[in-house]
Amino acid sequence: MHADLSRSTFRPERHYSAVVAQQGRVQLDADLNEQTAIQLHQARSLAADLIGPHGGPRHAAGFRIEYVGGQHEIDTLLIHGGRYYVDGILCDAARPVAGVPVTDEDGEDSAPEPPAHWTYWDQPDGFRDPERPGDRLPSPAQSPFVVYLNVWERSVTAAEDPALREVALGAAMPDTAARLKVVWQVLPLSLAALEIEETDPSKDVVRAAFTRWAQRRSAPSARLAARSERPDHADEDPCLVKPDARYRGPENQLYRVEVHEGGEAKDATFKWSRENGSVVFPVDELDGTWVQLASLGHDGKLDLDVGDHVEFVDTAYASRLEPLPLLRVEELDLPGRRVRLSAEPAPGVGRLAHLNPYLRRWDHRGGPKRKGRTTALRGGAVPVTEGEWLPLEDGVEVYFAKGGTYRTGDHWIVPARTATGSVEWPVDAARRPLLQGPAGITRHFAPLALIKGEGSAVDLRLGFGPLASSMPPADEATLAAEEQAHREELAAEDPSHGRSQTTAEAEAAVEGDN
């Protein structure tokens, strides 16, 4: 998450079940966050084990899909409310209940009923735009298509949700805790993308093809390693840490290396931040290339400077996970809390106040140096180069493994510590850094419906019933019947009822004489 963290310590392979606080010790954000991560991991693992990859309660299953063709308007989907679980993650499609406003004595104190469902265009985290041809639904008349659920989590701070800020602390104080939000998006997918050649496939065919597609999409192939090396300028400033240290930064940092433009290595770019991408500035107004900020940073380390690269972001842009060119800060007007950017932000981004636009600062100034030359940026981000160590700053270096495929938003975090003069990164017995997959974003998918036309949506959801059932009555007649049934079972298994064979044969002979 883009939050001001010291580090992230949750490792599921360690099988810790709880974080235990000790008296008289320093309390760290990492300990509290690990406890939350442990509980989430346990709860979601249990739900996935019981439910399976996806499913909803039969009495309240959500995300029933209806296709509505637009004769005079654009096509849409109706997304009905309820709950659905994807890999153990709860997704809730219920629309919030509208509040009742206070009116004068002559007015009515009732509010209009909200729609009973979401639509494809107004789903809360989809942010689909009818003006974008790529956002429009395919035509089922040309070919059936699948509707699926895309689920992931993203962080939310007070820059995106001002209600998180405690105003009693004052504007001069930083915000407090961030939040994690489950993002669900209902999206279309063609049969061709699923490699289905049939024009009328069965449910089983679609589900199997979707499972293969989801596995390919969920498993990132990009891997990265990090290390710290003694930089060339270490002898010029020996006062920061001891002379044999390798990381030479003046403070502890949590570096974030994040994929900006996805794709193959030749097309991919990345950006990095020494503050885990947490330095953001809420935007009050945009006027061409000038941006009016609600506030500046709380100190020089968390402020903006000429030459910084920033993202002009809002809630919709963050949820769509689509890269836009990073912009450079060209001029500062500190008294007026304004900055001038190298170009006007992309149309449709940050123009709506209710989407809470903001600037996010990244700390790269240029690409790594090779043979005395600095690598040129592409779209304001650093081009990915595989198979060699790329310097960030102060001795911190990263290495992208060859043959990776990159996805926008995937990231790695690298704690750097002055006490050790190194970065915290897993190594083998020979102290060689190990290649690691991204720390996120973890994506989850579930098929919802196969759309063949209006009124012809084939439901692909799965359902489960409650585990609890009625307790059996415990009256005397029932208990006697159970005891008799138990005796009959024993008699069937052992006709002699535990007597010796000789005794049983003698008794049988007597009964025969009589």
PDB file of C-alpha atoms in Angstrom, residues 219-368:
ATOM      1  CA  ALA A 219       0.659 -15.352 -11.487  1.00  0.00           C
ATOM      2  CA  PRO A 220       3.115 -12.531 -12.258  1.00  0.00           C
ATOM      3  CA  SER A 221       6.315 -13.547 -14.028  1.00  0.00           C
ATOM      4  CA  ALA A 222       8.308 -10.438 -13.097  1.00  0.00           C
ATOM      5  CA  ARG A 223      10.930 -10.953 -10.372  1.00  0.00           C
ATOM      6  CA  LEU A 224      13.268  -8.509  -8.679  1.00  0.00           C
ATOM      7  CA  ALA A 225      16.198  -8.584  -6.271  1.00  0.00           C
ATOM      8  CA  ALA A 226      17.676  -5.737  -4.228  1.00  0.00           C
ATOM      9  CA  ARG A 227      21.020  -5.100  -2.563  1.00  0.00           C
ATOM     10  CA  SER A 228      23.140  -2.258  -1.255  1.00  0.00           C
ATOM     11  CA  GLU A 229      26.615  -1.458  -2.468  1.00  0.00           C
ATOM     12  CA  ARG A 230      29.162   1.134  -1.446  1.00  0.00           C
ATOM     13  CA  PRO A 231      28.525   4.117  -3.769  1.00  0.00           C
ATOM     14  CA  ASP A 232      31.258   5.946  -5.647  1.00  0.00           C
ATOM     15  CA  HIS A 233      30.873   9.126  -3.551  1.00  0.00           C
ATOM     16  CA  ALA A 234      31.131   7.381  -0.174  1.00  0.00           C
ATOM     17  CA  ASP A 235      34.589   8.794   0.609  1.00  0.00           C
ATOM     18  CA  GLU A 236      33.409  12.341  -0.080  1.00  0.00           C
ATOM     19  CA  ASP A 237      30.958  12.316   2.828  1.00  0.00           C
ATOM     20  CA  PRO A 238      32.197   9.954   5.558  1.00  0.00           C
ATOM     21  CA  CYS A 239      30.125  11.528   8.337  1.00  0.00           C
ATOM     22  CA  LEU A 240      26.810   9.829   7.621  1.00  0.00           C
ATOM     23  CA  VAL A 241      27.565   6.303   8.857  1.00  0.00           C
ATOM     24  CA  LYS A 242      30.634   4.187   9.534  1.00  0.00           C
ATOM     25  CA  PRO A 243      33.105   4.040   6.607  1.00  0.00           C
ATOM     26  CA  ASP A 244      32.550   0.326   5.842  1.00  0.00           C
ATOM     27  CA  ALA A 245      28.762   0.691   5.544  1.00  0.00           C
ATOM     28  CA  ARG A 246      27.235   0.176   2.133  1.00  0.00           C
ATOM     29  CA  TYR A 247      23.886   1.950   2.363  1.00  0.00           C
ATOM     30  CA  ARG A 248      24.829   5.612   2.743  1.00  0.00           C
ATOM     31  CA  GLY A 249      21.466   7.273   3.194  1.00  0.00           C
ATOM     32  CA  PRO A 250      21.155   9.634   6.164  1.00  0.00           C
ATOM     33  CA  GLU A 251      17.860   8.072   7.335  1.00  0.00           C
ATOM     34  CA  ASN A 252      16.041   4.779   7.423  1.00  0.00           C
ATOM     35  CA  GLN A 253      13.905   4.453   4.317  1.00  0.00           C
ATOM     36  CA  LEU A 254      11.328   2.129   2.803  1.00  0.00           C
ATOM     37  CA  TYR A 255      12.003   2.117  -0.930  1.00  0.00           C
ATOM     38  CA  ARG A 256       9.147   1.241  -3.227  1.00  0.00           C
ATOM     39  CA  VAL A 257       9.874   0.082  -6.778  1.00  0.00           C
ATOM     40  CA  GLU A 258       6.624   0.078  -8.770  1.00  0.00           C
ATOM     41  CA  VAL A 259       5.831  -0.867 -12.352  1.00  0.00           C
ATOM     42  CA  HIS A 260       4.434   2.135 -14.197  1.00  0.00           C
ATOM     43  CA  GLU A 261       3.933   1.000 -17.785  1.00  0.00           C
ATOM     44  CA  GLY A 262       3.288  -2.733 -18.047  1.00  0.00           C
ATOM     45  CA  GLY A 263       4.083  -5.204 -20.802  1.00  0.00           C
ATOM     46  CA  GLU A 264       7.248  -6.892 -21.975  1.00  0.00           C
ATOM     47  CA  ALA A 265      10.591  -5.613 -20.719  1.00  0.00           C
ATOM     48  CA  LYS A 266      11.220  -3.553 -23.869  1.00  0.00           C
ATOM     49  CA  ASP A 267       8.006  -1.580 -23.225  1.00  0.00           C
ATOM     50  CA  ALA A 268       7.849  -1.575 -19.421  1.00  0.00           C
ATOM     51  CA  THR A 269       8.905   1.262 -17.130  1.00  0.00           C
ATOM     52  CA  PHE A 270       9.156   1.690 -13.381  1.00  0.00           C
ATOM     53  CA  LYS A 271       9.268   4.446 -10.785  1.00  0.00           C
ATOM     54  CA  TRP A 272      10.610   4.478  -7.261  1.00  0.00           C
ATOM     55  CA  SER A 273      10.092   6.301  -3.985  1.00  0.00           C
ATOM     56  CA  ARG A 274      12.143   6.356  -0.826  1.00  0.00           C
ATOM     57  CA  GLU A 275       8.936   6.943   1.199  1.00  0.00           C
ATOM     58  CA  ASN A 276       6.914   3.984  -0.140  1.00  0.00           C
ATOM     59  CA  GLY A 277       5.025   6.352  -2.442  1.00  0.00           C
ATOM     60  CA  SER A 278       3.281   7.937   0.539  1.00  0.00           C
ATOM     61  CA  VAL A 279       4.145  11.594  -0.177  1.00  0.00           C
ATOM     62  CA  VAL A 280       0.924  13.065  -1.592  1.00  0.00           C
ATOM     63  CA  PHE A 281      -0.561  16.540  -1.888  1.00  0.00           C
ATOM     64  CA  PRO A 282      -4.347  17.041  -2.168  1.00  0.00           C
ATOM     65  CA  VAL A 283      -5.299  19.283  -5.084  1.00  0.00           C
ATOM     66  CA  ASP A 284      -7.785  22.133  -4.720  1.00  0.00           C
ATOM     67  CA  GLU A 285      -7.770  23.412  -8.295  1.00  0.00           C
ATOM     68  CA  LEU A 286      -6.231  22.777 -11.704  1.00  0.00           C
ATOM     69  CA  ASP A 287      -5.593  25.655 -14.107  1.00  0.00           C
ATOM     70  CA  GLY A 288      -3.720  24.476 -17.168  1.00  0.00           C
ATOM     71  CA  THR A 289      -0.283  23.426 -15.980  1.00  0.00           C
ATOM     72  CA  TRP A 290      -0.679  25.195 -12.616  1.00  0.00           C
ATOM     73  CA  VAL A 291      -1.934  23.113  -9.703  1.00  0.00           C
ATOM     74  CA  GLN A 292      -3.323  24.655  -6.520  1.00  0.00           C
ATOM     75  CA  LEU A 293      -2.509  22.429  -3.541  1.00  0.00           C
ATOM     76  CA  ALA A 294      -4.555  22.152  -0.356  1.00  0.00           C
ATOM     77  CA  SER A 295      -1.334  21.947   1.681  1.00  0.00           C
ATOM     78  CA  LEU A 296       2.386  21.510   1.328  1.00  0.00           C
ATOM     79  CA  GLY A 297       4.637  18.970   3.010  1.00  0.00           C
ATOM     80  CA  HIS A 298       5.270  19.032   6.742  1.00  0.00           C
ATOM     81  CA  ASP A 299       9.055  19.324   6.283  1.00  0.00           C
ATOM     82  CA  GLY A 300      11.670  19.491   3.543  1.00  0.00           C
ATOM     83  CA  LYS A 301      11.834  15.714   3.270  1.00  0.00           C
ATOM     84  CA  LEU A 302       8.104  15.469   2.530  1.00  0.00           C
ATOM     85  CA  ASP A 303       7.790  18.536   0.303  1.00  0.00           C
ATOM     86  CA  LEU A 304       8.008  19.226  -3.407  1.00  0.00           C
ATOM     87  CA  ASP A 305      11.015  20.634  -5.227  1.00  0.00           C
ATOM     88  CA  VAL A 306      11.747  21.672  -8.789  1.00  0.00           C
ATOM     89  CA  GLY A 307      12.724  18.593 -10.763  1.00  0.00           C
ATOM     90  CA  ASP A 308      10.511  16.157  -8.841  1.00  0.00           C
ATOM     91  CA  HIS A 309       8.348  13.795 -10.860  1.00  0.00           C
ATOM     92  CA  VAL A 310       4.710  13.510  -9.825  1.00  0.00           C
ATOM     93  CA  GLU A 311       1.568  11.654 -10.797  1.00  0.00           C
ATOM     94  CA  PHE A 312      -1.604  13.665 -11.127  1.00  0.00           C
ATOM     95  CA  VAL A 313      -4.008  11.134  -9.645  1.00  0.00           C
ATOM     96  CA  ASP A 314      -7.625  10.792  -8.583  1.00  0.00           C
ATOM     97  CA  THR A 315      -9.742   7.947  -7.255  1.00  0.00           C
ATOM     98  CA  ALA A 316     -10.876   6.822 -10.711  1.00  0.00           C
ATOM     99  CA  TYR A 317      -7.361   6.811 -12.137  1.00  0.00           C
ATOM    100  CA  ALA A 318      -6.014   4.873  -9.144  1.00  0.00           C
ATOM    101  CA  SER A 319      -8.786   2.271  -9.453  1.00  0.00           C
ATOM    102  CA  ARG A 320      -8.361   1.741 -13.188  1.00  0.00           C
ATOM    103  CA  LEU A 321      -4.627   0.967 -12.852  1.00  0.00           C
ATOM    104  CA  GLU A 322      -3.828   2.751 -16.097  1.00  0.00           C
ATOM    105  CA  PRO A 323      -0.481   4.530 -16.489  1.00  0.00           C
ATOM    106  CA  LEU A 324      -0.300   8.147 -17.543  1.00  0.00           C
ATOM    107  CA  PRO A 325       2.907  10.122 -18.193  1.00  0.00           C
ATOM    108  CA  LEU A 326       4.625  11.344 -15.032  1.00  0.00           C
ATOM    109  CA  LEU A 327       4.957  15.117 -14.949  1.00  0.00           C
ATOM    110  CA  ARG A 328       7.930  17.189 -13.795  1.00  0.00           C
ATOM    111  CA  VAL A 329       7.671  20.057 -11.308  1.00  0.00           C
ATOM    112  CA  GLU A 330       8.959  23.123 -13.165  1.00  0.00           C
ATOM    113  CA  GLU A 331       8.147  25.974 -10.788  1.00  0.00           C
ATOM    114  CA  LEU A 332       7.050  26.489  -7.184  1.00  0.00           C
ATOM    115  CA  ASP A 333       4.888  29.247  -5.714  1.00  0.00           C
ATOM    116  CA  LEU A 334       5.186  28.408  -2.026  1.00  0.00           C
ATOM    117  CA  PRO A 335       3.178  31.355  -0.630  1.00  0.00           C
ATOM    118  CA  GLY A 336       0.340  30.557  -3.000  1.00  0.00           C
ATOM    119  CA  ARG A 337       0.695  26.764  -2.533  1.00  0.00           C
ATOM    120  CA  ARG A 338       0.947  26.336  -6.307  1.00  0.00           C
ATOM    121  CA  VAL A 339       3.191  24.287  -8.560  1.00  0.00           C
ATOM    122  CA  ARG A 340       3.662  24.449 -12.313  1.00  0.00           C
ATOM    123  CA  LEU A 341       3.976  21.109 -14.081  1.00  0.00           C
ATOM    124  CA  SER A 342       5.816  20.279 -17.274  1.00  0.00           C
ATOM    125  CA  ALA A 343       2.550  19.602 -19.114  1.00  0.00           C
ATOM    126  CA  GLU A 344      -1.172  19.771 -18.546  1.00  0.00           C
ATOM    127  CA  PRO A 345      -2.535  16.569 -16.962  1.00  0.00           C
ATOM    128  CA  ALA A 346      -4.413  14.182 -19.212  1.00  0.00           C
ATOM    129  CA  PRO A 347      -8.036  15.107 -19.984  1.00  0.00           C
ATOM    130  CA  GLY A 348     -10.571  13.448 -17.738  1.00  0.00           C
ATOM    131  CA  VAL A 349      -8.190  13.060 -14.800  1.00  0.00           C
ATOM    132  CA  GLY A 350      -8.513  15.217 -11.701  1.00  0.00           C
ATOM    133  CA  ARG A 351     -11.225  17.521 -13.016  1.00  0.00           C
ATOM    134  CA  LEU A 352     -13.958  16.333 -10.636  1.00  0.00           C
ATOM    135  CA  ALA A 353     -13.667  17.431  -7.012  1.00  0.00           C
ATOM    136  CA  HIS A 354     -15.612  14.437  -5.633  1.00  0.00           C
ATOM    137  CA  LEU A 355     -12.870  12.142  -6.998  1.00  0.00           C
ATOM    138  CA  ASN A 356     -10.366  13.888  -4.675  1.00  0.00           C
ATOM    139  CA  PRO A 357      -7.439  14.604  -7.034  1.00  0.00           C
ATOM    140  CA  TYR A 358      -3.914  14.759  -5.626  1.00  0.00           C
ATOM    141  CA  LEU A 359      -0.248  14.722  -6.626  1.00  0.00           C
ATOM    142  CA  ARG A 360       1.901  11.714  -5.697  1.00  0.00           C
ATOM    143  CA  ARG A 361       5.644  12.353  -5.595  1.00  0.00           C
ATOM    144  CA  TRP A 362       8.203   9.881  -6.937  1.00  0.00           C
ATOM    145  CA  ASP A 363      11.890  10.295  -6.171  1.00  0.00           C
ATOM    146  CA  HIS A 364      13.727   9.251  -9.324  1.00  0.00           C
ATOM    147  CA  ARG A 365      15.253  12.157 -11.220  1.00  0.00           C
ATOM    148  CA  GLY A 366      16.663  10.162 -14.118  1.00  0.00           C
ATOM    149  CA  GLY A 367      17.506   6.649 -15.205  1.00  0.00           C
ATOM    150  CA  PRO A 368      20.625   4.749 -14.096  1.00  0.00           C
TER     151      PRO A 368
END
